[in-house]
mmCIF file of C-alpha atoms and ligand atoms in Angstrom:
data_model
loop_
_atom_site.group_PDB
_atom_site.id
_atom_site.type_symbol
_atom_site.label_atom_id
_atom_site.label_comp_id
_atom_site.label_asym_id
_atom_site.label_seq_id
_atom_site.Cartn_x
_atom_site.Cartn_y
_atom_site.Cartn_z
ATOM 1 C CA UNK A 168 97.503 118.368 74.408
ATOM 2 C CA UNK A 169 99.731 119.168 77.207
ATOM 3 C CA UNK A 170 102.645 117.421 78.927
ATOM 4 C CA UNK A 171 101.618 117.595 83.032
ATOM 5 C CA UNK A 172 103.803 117.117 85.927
ATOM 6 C CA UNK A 173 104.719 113.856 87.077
ATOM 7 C CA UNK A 174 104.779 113.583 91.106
ATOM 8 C CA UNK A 175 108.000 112.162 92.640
ATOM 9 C CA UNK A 176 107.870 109.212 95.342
ATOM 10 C CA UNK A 177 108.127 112.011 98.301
ATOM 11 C CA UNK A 178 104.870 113.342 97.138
ATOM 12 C CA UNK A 179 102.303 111.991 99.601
ATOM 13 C CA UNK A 180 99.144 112.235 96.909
ATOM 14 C CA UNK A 181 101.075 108.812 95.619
ATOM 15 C CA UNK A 182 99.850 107.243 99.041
ATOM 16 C CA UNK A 183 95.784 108.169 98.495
ATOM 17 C CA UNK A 184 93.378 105.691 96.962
ATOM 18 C CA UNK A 185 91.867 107.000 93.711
ATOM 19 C CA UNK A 186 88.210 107.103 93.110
ATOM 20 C CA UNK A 187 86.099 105.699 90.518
ATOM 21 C CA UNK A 188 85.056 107.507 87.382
ATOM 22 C CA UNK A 189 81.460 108.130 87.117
ATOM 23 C CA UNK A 190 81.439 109.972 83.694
ATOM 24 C CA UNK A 191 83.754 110.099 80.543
ATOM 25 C CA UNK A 192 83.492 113.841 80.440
ATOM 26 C CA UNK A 193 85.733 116.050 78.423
ATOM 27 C CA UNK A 194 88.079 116.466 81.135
ATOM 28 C CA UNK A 195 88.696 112.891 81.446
ATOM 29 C CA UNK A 196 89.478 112.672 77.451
ATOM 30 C CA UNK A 197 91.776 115.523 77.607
ATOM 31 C CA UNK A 198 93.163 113.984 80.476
ATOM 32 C CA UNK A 199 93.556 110.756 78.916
ATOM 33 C CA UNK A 200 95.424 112.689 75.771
ATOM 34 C CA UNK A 201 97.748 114.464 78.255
ATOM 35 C CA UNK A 202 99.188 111.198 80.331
ATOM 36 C CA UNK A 203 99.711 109.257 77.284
ATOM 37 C CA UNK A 204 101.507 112.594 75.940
ATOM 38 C CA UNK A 205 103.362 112.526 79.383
ATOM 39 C CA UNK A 206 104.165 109.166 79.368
ATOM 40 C CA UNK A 207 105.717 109.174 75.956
ATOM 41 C CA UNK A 208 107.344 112.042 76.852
ATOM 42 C CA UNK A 209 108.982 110.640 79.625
ATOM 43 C CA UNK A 210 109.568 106.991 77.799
ATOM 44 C CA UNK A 211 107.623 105.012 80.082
ATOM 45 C CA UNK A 212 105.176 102.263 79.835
ATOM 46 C CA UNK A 213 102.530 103.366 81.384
ATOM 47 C CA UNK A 214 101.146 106.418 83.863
ATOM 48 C CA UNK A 215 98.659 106.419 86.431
ATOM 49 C CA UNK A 216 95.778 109.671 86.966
ATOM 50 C CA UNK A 217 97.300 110.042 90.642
ATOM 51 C CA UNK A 218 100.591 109.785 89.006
ATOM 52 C CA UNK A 219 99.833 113.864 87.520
ATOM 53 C CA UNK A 220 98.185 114.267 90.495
ATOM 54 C CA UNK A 221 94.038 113.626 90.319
ATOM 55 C CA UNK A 222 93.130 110.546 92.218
ATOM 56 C CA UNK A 223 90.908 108.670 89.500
ATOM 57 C CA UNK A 224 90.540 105.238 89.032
ATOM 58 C CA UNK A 225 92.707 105.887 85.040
ATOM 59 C CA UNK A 226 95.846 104.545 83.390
ATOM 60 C CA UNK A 227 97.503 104.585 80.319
ATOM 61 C CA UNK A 228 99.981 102.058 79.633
ATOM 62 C CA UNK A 229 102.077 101.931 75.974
ATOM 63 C CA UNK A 230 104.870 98.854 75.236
ATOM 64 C CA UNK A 231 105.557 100.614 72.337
ATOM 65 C CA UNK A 232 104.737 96.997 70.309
ATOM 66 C CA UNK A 233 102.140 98.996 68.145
ATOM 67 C CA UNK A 234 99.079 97.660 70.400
ATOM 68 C CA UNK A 235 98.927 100.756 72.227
ATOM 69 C CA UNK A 236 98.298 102.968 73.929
ATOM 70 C CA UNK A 237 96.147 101.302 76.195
ATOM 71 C CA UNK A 238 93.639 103.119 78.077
ATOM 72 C CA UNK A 239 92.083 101.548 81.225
ATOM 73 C CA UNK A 240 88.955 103.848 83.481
ATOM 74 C CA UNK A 241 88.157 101.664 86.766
ATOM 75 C CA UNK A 242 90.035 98.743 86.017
ATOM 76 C CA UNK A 243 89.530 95.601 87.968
ATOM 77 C CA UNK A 244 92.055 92.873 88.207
ATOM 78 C CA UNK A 245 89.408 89.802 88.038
ATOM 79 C CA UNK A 246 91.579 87.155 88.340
ATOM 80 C CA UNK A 247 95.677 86.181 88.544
ATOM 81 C CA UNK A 248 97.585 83.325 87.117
ATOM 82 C CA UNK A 249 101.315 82.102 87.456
ATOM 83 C CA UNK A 250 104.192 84.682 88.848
ATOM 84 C CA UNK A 251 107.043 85.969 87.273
ATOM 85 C CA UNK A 252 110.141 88.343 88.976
ATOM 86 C CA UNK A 253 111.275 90.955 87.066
ATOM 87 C CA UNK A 254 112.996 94.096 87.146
ATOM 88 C CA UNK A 255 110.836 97.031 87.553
ATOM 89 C CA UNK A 256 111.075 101.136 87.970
ATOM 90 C CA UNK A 257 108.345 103.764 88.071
ATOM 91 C CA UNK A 258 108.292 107.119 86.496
ATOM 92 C CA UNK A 259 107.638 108.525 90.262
ATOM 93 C CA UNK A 260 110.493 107.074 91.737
ATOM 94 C CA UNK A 261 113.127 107.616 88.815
ATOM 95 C CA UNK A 262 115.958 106.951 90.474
ATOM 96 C CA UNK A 263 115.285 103.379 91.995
ATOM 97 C CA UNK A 264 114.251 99.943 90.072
ATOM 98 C CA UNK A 265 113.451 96.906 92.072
ATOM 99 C CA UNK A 266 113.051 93.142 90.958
ATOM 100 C CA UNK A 267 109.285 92.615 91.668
ATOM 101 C CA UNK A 268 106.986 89.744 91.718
ATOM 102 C CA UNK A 269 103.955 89.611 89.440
ATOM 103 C CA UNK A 270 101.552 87.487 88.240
ATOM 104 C CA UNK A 271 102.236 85.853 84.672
ATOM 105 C CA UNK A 272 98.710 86.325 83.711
ATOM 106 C CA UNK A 273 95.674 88.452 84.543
ATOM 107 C CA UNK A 274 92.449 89.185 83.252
ATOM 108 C CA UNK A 275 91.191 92.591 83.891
ATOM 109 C CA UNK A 276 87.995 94.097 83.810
ATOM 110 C CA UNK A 277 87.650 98.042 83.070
ATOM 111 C CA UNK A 278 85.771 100.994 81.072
ATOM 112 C CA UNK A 279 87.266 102.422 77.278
ATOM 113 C CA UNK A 280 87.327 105.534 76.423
ATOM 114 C CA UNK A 281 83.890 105.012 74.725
ATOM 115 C CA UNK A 282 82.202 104.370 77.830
ATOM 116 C CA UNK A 283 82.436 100.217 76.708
ATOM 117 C CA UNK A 284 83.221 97.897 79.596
ATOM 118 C CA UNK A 285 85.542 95.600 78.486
ATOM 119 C CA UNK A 286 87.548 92.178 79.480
ATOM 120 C CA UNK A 287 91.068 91.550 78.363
ATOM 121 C CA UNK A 288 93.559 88.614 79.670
ATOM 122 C CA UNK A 289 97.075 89.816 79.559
ATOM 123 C CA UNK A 290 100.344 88.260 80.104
ATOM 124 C CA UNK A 291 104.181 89.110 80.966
ATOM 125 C CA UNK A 292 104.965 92.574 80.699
ATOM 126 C CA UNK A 293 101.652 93.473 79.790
ATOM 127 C CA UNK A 294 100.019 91.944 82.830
ATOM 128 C CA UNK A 295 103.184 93.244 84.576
ATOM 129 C CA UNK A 296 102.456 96.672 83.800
ATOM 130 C CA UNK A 297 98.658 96.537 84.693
ATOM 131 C CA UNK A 298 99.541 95.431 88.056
ATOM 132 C CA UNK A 299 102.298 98.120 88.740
ATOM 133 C CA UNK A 300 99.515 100.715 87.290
ATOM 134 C CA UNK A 301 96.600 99.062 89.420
ATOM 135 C CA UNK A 302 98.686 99.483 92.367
ATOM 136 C CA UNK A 303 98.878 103.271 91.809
ATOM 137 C CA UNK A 304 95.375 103.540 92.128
ATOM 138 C CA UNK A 305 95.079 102.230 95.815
ATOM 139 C CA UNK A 306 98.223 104.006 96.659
ATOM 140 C CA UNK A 307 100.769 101.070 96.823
ATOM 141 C CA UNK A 308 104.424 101.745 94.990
ATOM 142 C CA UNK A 309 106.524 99.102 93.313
ATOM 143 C CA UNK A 310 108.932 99.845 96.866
ATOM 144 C CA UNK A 311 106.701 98.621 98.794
ATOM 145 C CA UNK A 312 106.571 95.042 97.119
ATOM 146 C CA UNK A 313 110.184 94.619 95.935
ATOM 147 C CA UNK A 314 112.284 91.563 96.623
ATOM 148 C CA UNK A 315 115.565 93.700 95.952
ATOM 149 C CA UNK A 316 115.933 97.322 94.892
ATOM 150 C CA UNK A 317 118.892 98.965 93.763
ATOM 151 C CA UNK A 318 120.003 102.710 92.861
ATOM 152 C CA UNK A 319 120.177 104.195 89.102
ATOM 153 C CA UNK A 320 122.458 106.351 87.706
HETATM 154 ZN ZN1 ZN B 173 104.659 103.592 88.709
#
């Protein structure tokens, strides 16, 4: 395993739409193994592929509530329920968070790591982070959709 570089908000690879993942080849597993190592690393929730720069349709997300990590290959938000604002920030743009509207609930549609396609309904932060992490994937940032945003130390 191996930590990889995590691409700041002036990095304009952020701004591409990723493509979907044909196979589950080794690449994608070691892959897989790195971002979740990165993403731990860094003490975030979760990491998009584009995120360590390859534009593929992949994100981890951990809420460190002994569920995860949760690994999601061309996810599909399938439907949306209820909204919630909360305060969100973004391991590319570390020095920003921004109070964000989400949907409360969503049910998502995507691939395991075992080449399984699988439906899960998830709700507050959970659902939360899937959105923020689905964005990623067709190049949208939490900036673009925030109510408010303020600076962090
Ligand atoms: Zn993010």
């Amino acid at each position: 395993m191996a930590l990889r570089t995590i691409r700041k908000d002036n990095d304009e690879i952020l701004r591409k739409k990723s493509k979907k993942i044909d196979q589950i080849t080794e690449r994608i597993e070691i892959l897989v193994e790195d971002m979740i190592e990165t993403m731990h690393d860094a003490d975030g929730v979760g990491l998009a592929a584009v995120q360590v720069g390859l534009l593929k349709r992949l994100f981890v997300i951990d809420l460190y509530d002994g569920e995860g990590p949760h690994v999601f290959i061309n996810p599909e938000i399938i439907s949306e329920a209820g909204e919630a604002v909360d305060q969100e920030g973004c391991l590319s743009i570390p020095d920003r968070v921004g109070l964000v509207k989400r949907p409360e609930n969503v049910k998502v549609k995507f691939t395991n790591l075992d080449g399984q396609e699988k439906t899960i309904e998830a709700e507050g932060l959970f659902a939360r982070a899937i959105c923020h992490e689905n964005d990623h994937l067709n190049g949208i940032l939490f900036t673009d959709i925030a109510l408010e945003e303020k600076l962090v130390d």
